[in-house]
PDB file of C-alpha atoms in Angstrom:
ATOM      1  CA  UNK G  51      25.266  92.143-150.135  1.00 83.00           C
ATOM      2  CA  UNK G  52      23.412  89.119-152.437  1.00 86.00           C
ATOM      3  CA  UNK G  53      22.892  90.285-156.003  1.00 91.00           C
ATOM      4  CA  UNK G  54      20.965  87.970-158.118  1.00 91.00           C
ATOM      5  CA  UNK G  55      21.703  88.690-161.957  1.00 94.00           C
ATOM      6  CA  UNK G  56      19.344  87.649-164.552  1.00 94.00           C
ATOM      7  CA  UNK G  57      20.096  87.261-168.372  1.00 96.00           C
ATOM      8  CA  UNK G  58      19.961  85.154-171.848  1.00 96.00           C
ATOM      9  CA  UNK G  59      23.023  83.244-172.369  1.00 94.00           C
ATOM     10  CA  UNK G  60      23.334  84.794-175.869  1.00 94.00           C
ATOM     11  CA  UNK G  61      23.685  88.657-174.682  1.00 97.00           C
ATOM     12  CA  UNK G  62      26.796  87.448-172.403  1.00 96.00           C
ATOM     13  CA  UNK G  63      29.782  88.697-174.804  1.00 96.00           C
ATOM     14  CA  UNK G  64      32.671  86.156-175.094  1.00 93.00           C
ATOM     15  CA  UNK G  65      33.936  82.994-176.872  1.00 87.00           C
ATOM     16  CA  UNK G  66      34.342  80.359-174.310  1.00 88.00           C
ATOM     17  CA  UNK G  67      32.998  79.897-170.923  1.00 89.00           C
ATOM     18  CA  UNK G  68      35.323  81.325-168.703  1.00 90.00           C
ATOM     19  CA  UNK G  69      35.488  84.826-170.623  1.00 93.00           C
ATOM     20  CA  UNK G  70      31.816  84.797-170.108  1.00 94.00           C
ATOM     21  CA  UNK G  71      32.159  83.985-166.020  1.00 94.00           C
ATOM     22  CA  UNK G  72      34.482  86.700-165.700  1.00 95.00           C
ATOM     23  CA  UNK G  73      32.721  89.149-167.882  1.00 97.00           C
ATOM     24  CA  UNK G  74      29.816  88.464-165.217  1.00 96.00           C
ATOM     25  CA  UNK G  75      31.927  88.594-162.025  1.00 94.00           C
ATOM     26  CA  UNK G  76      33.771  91.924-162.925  1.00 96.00           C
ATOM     27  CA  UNK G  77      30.232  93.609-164.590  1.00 96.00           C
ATOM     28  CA  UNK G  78      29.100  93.182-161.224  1.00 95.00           C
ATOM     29  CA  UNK G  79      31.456  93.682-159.387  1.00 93.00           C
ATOM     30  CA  UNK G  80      32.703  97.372-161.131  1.00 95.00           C
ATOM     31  CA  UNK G  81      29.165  98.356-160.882  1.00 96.00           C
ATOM     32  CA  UNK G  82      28.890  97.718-157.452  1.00 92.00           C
ATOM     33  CA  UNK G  83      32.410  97.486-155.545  1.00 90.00           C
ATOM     34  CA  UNK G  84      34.107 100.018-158.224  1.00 93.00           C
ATOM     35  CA  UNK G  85      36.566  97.009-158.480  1.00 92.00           C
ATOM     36  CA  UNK G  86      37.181  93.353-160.332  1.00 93.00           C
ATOM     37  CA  UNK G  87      35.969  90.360-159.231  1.00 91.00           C
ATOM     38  CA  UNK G  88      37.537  89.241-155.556  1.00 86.00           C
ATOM     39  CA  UNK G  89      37.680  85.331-154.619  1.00 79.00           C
ATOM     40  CA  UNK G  90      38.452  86.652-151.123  1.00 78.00           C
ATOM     41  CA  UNK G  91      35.050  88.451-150.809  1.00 78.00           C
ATOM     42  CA  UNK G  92      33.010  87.265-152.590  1.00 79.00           C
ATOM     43  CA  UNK G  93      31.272  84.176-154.203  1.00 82.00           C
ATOM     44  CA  UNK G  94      29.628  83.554-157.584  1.00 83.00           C
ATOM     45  CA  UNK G  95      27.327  80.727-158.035  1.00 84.00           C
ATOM     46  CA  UNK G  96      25.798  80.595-162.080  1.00 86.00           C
ATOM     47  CA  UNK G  97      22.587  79.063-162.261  1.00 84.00           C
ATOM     48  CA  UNK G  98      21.963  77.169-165.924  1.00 85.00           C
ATOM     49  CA  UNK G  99      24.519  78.528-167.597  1.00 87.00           C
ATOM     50  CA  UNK G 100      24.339  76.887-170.840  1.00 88.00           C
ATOM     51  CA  UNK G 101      26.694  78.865-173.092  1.00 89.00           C
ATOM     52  CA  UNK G 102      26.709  76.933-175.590  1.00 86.00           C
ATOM     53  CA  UNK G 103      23.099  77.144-176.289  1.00 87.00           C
ATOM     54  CA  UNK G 104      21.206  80.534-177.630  1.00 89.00           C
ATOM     55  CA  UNK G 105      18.646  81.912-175.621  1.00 92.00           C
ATOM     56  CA  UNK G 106      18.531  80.279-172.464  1.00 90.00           C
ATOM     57  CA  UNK G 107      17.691  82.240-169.431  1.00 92.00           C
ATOM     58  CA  UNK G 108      20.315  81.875-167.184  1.00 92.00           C
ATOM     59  CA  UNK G 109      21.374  83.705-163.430  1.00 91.00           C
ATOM     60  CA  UNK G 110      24.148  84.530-161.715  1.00 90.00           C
ATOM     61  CA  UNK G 111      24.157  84.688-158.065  1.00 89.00           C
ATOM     62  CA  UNK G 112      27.426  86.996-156.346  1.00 89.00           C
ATOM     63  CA  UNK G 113      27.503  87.189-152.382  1.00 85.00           C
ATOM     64  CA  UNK G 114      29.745  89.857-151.344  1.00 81.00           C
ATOM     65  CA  UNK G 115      31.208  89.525-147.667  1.00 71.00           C
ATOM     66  CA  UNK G 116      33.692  91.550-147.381  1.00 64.00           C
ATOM     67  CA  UNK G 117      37.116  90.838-145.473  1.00 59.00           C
ATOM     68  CA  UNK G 118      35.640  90.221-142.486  1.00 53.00           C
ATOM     69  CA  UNK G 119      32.886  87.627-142.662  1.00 50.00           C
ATOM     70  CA  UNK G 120      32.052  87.496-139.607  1.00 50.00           C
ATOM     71  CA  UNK G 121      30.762  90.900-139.249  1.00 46.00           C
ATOM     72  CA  UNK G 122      28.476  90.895-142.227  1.00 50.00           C
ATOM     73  CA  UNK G 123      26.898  87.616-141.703  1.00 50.00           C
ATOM     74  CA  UNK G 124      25.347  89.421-138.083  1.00 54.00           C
ATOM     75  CA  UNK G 125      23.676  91.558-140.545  1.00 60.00           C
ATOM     76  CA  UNK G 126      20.675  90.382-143.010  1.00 61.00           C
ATOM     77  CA  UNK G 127      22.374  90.556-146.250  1.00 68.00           C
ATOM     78  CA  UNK G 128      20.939  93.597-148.889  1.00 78.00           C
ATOM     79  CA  UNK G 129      19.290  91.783-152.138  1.00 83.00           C
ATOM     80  CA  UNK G 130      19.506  93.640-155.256  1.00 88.00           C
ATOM     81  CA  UNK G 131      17.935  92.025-158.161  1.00 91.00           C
ATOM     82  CA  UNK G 132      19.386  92.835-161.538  1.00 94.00           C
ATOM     83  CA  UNK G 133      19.337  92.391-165.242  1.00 96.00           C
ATOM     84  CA  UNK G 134      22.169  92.464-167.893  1.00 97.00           C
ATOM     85  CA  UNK G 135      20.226  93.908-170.963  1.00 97.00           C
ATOM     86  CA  UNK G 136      23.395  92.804-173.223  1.00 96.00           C
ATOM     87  CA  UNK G 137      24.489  96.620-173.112  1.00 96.00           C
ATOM     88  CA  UNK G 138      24.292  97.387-169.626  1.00 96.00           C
ATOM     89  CA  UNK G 139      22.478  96.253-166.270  1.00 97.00           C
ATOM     90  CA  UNK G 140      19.135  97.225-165.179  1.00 96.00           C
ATOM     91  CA  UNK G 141      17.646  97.413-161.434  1.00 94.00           C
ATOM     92  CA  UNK G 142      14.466  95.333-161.600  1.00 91.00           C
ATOM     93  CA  UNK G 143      12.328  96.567-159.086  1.00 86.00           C
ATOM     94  CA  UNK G 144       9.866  94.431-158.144  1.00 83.00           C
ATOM     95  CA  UNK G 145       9.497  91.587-155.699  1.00 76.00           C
ATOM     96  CA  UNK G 146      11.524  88.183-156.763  1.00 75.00           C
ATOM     97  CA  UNK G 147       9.258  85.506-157.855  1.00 74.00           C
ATOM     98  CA  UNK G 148       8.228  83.021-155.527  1.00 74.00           C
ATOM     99  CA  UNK G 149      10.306  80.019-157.365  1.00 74.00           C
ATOM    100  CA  UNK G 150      13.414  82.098-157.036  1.00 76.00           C
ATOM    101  CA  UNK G 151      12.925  83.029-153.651  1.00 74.00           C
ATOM    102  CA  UNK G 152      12.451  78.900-153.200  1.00 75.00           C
ATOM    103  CA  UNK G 153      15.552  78.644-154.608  1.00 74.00           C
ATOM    104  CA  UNK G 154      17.824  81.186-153.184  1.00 75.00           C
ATOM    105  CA  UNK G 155      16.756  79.696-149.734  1.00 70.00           C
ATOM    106  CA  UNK G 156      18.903  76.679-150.539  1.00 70.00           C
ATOM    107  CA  UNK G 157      21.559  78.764-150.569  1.00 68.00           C
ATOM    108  CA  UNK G 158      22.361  80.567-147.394  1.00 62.00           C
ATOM    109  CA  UNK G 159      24.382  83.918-147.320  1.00 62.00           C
ATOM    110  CA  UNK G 160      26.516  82.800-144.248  1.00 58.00           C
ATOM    111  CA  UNK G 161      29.466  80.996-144.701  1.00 53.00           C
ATOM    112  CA  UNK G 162      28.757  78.794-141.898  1.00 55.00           C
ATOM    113  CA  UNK G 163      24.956  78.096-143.316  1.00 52.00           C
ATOM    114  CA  UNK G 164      26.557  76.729-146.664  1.00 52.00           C
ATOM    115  CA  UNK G 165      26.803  72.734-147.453  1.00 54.00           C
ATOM    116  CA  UNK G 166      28.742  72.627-150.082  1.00 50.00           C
ATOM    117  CA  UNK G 167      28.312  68.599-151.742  1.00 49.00           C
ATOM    118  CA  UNK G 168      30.843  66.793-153.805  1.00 48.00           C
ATOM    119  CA  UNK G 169      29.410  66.403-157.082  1.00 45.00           C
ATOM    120  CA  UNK G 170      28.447  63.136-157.874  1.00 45.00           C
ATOM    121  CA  UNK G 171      30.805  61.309-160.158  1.00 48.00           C
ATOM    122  CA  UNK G 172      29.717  60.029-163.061  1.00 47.00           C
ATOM    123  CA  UNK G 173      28.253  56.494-164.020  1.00 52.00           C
ATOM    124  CA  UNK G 174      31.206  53.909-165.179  1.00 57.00           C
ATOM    125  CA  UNK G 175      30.867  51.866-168.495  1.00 58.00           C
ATOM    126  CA  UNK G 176      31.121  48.146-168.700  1.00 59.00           C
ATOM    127  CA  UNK G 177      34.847  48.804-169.405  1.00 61.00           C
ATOM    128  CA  UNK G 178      35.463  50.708-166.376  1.00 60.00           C
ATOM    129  CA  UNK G 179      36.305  53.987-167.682  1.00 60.00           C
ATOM    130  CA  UNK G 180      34.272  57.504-166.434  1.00 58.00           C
ATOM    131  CA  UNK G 181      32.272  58.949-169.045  1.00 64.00           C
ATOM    132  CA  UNK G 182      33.812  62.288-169.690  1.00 63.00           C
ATOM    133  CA  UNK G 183      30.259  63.794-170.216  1.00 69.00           C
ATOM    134  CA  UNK G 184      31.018  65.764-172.916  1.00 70.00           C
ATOM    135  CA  UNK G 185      27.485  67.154-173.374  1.00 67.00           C
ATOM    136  CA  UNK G 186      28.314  68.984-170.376  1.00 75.00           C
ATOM    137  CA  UNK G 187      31.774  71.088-171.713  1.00 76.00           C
ATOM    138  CA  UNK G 188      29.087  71.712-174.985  1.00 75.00           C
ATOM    139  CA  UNK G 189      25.782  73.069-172.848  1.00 76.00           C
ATOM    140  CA  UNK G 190      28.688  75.243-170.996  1.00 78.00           C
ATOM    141  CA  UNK G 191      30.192  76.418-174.688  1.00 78.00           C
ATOM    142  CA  UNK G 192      33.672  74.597-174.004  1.00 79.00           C
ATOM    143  CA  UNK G 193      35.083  73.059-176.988  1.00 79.00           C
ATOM    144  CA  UNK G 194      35.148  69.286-176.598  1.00 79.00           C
ATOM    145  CA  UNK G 195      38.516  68.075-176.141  1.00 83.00           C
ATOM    146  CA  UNK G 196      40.610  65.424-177.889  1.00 85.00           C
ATOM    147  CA  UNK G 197      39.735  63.076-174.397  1.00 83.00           C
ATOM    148  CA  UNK G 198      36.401  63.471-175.336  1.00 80.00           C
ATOM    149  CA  UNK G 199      36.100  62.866-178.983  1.00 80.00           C
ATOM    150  CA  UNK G 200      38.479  59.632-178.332  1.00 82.00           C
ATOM    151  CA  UNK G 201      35.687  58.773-175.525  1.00 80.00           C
ATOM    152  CA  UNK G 202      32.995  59.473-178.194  1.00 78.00           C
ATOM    153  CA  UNK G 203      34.319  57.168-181.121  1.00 80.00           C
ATOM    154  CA  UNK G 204      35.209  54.037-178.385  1.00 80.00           C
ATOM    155  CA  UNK G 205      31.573  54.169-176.883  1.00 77.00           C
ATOM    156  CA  UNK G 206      28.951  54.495-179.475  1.00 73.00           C
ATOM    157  CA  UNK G 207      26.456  52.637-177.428  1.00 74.00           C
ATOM    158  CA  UNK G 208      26.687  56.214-175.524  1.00 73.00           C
ATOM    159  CA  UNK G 209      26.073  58.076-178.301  1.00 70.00           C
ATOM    160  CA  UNK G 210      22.813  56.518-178.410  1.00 71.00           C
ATOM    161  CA  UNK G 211      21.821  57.894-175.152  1.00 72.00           C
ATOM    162  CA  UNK G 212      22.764  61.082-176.060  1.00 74.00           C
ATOM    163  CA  UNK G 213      21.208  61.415-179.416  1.00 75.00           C
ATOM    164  CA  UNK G 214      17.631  61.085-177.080  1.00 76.00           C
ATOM    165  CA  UNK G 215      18.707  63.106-173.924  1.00 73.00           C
ATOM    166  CA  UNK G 216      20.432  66.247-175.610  1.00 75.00           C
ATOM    167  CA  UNK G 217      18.808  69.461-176.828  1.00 78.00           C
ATOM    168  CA  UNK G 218      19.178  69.221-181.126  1.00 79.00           C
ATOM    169  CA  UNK G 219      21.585  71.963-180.970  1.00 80.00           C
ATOM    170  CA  UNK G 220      23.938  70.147-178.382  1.00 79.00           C
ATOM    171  CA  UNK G 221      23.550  66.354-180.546  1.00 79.00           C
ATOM    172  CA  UNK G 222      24.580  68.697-184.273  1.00 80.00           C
ATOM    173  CA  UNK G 223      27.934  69.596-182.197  1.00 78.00           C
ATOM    174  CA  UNK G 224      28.780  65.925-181.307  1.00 78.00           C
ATOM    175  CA  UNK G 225      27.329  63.140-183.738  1.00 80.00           C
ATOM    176  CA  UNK G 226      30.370  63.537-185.968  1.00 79.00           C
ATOM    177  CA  UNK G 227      32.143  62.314-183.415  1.00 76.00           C
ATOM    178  CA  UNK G 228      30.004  59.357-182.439  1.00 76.00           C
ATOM    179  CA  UNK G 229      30.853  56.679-185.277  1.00 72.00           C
ATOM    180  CA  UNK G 230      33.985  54.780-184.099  1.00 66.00           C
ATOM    181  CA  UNK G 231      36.904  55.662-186.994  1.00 63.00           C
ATOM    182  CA  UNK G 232      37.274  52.160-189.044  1.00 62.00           C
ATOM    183  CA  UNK G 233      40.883  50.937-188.470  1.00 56.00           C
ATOM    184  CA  UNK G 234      42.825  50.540-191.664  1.00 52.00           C
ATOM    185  CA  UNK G 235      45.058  47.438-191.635  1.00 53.00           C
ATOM    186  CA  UNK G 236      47.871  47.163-194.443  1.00 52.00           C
ATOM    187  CA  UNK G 237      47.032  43.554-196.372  1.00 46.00           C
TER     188      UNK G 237
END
């Protein structure tokens, strides 16, 4: 079974990411399976999931296999297409849009089909060190963490890119951060 979930990332209740992921995966998976969420059978694959942003549509994608894989992949998997209304989920019952069909077909139901890629890494500074992205932990509604305001006040020449790339709600959460703290010496 492939059930594509669609929603706004406000309506998802919880206070960090992961409460939100797992509200998601057991919604889903009570509705459908009578059950929580089950790494064994199934997978979840979120689809801009900026949770730290208001009102951004975002999707959830959950393939259920079962215990035996093998068996259901023989089969063409059941599509249900759904909606989480922020009080409850809704069957939508009309034919997916042609963009999200494009992009389902890059992910195959079959274990076998799937090509899972390393994620790039990202881009060193002239230092050396990674760049903690920290934009990313705020689009995804983590709190930054102390390695990333640290990163933040040492690199201000990457605030600047950031200040032009980053949605005005993302850049409010961070520019404190991007002024290096003036050292105090004792004379």
């Amino acid at each position: 079974m492939r059930v594509l979930l669609q929603t706004v990332t406000h309506l998802v209740p919880g206070d960090v990411y992961g409460d939100r992921i797992t509200f998601i995966q057991n919604t889903l998976c009570r509705h459908f399976f009578k059950r929580d969420f089950d790494h064994a059978q199934k997978c979840l694959f979120p689809f801009h999931d900026d949770f730290g942003l208001n009102n951004v549509k975002c999707f959830v994608l959950l393939d259920h296999h079962g215990h035996d894989h093998t068996t259901q992949e023989e089969n063409p998997a059941v599509f249900v297409w759904m909606k989480w209304t922020g009080q409850s989920l809704v069957q939508i019952n009309k034919g997916l849009l042609s963009k999200y069909n494009k992009e389902l077909s890059k992910w195959p139901f079959t274990w076998g089909g799937r090509n899972f890629r390393r994620i790039p890494q990202p881009p060193r500074g002239s230092d050396g060190k990674l760049d903690p992205k920290p934009h990313t932990s705020l689009r995804l509604g983590i709190p930054l963490s102390d390695d990333n305001i640290v990163f933040l006040r040492e690199h201000p020449e990457r605030a600047k890119w950031r200040k032009t790339h980053l949605h005005h709600d993302l850049w409010a959460k961070i520019e404190l951060f991007c002024h290096p703290v003036a050292s105090t010496t004792e004379a």
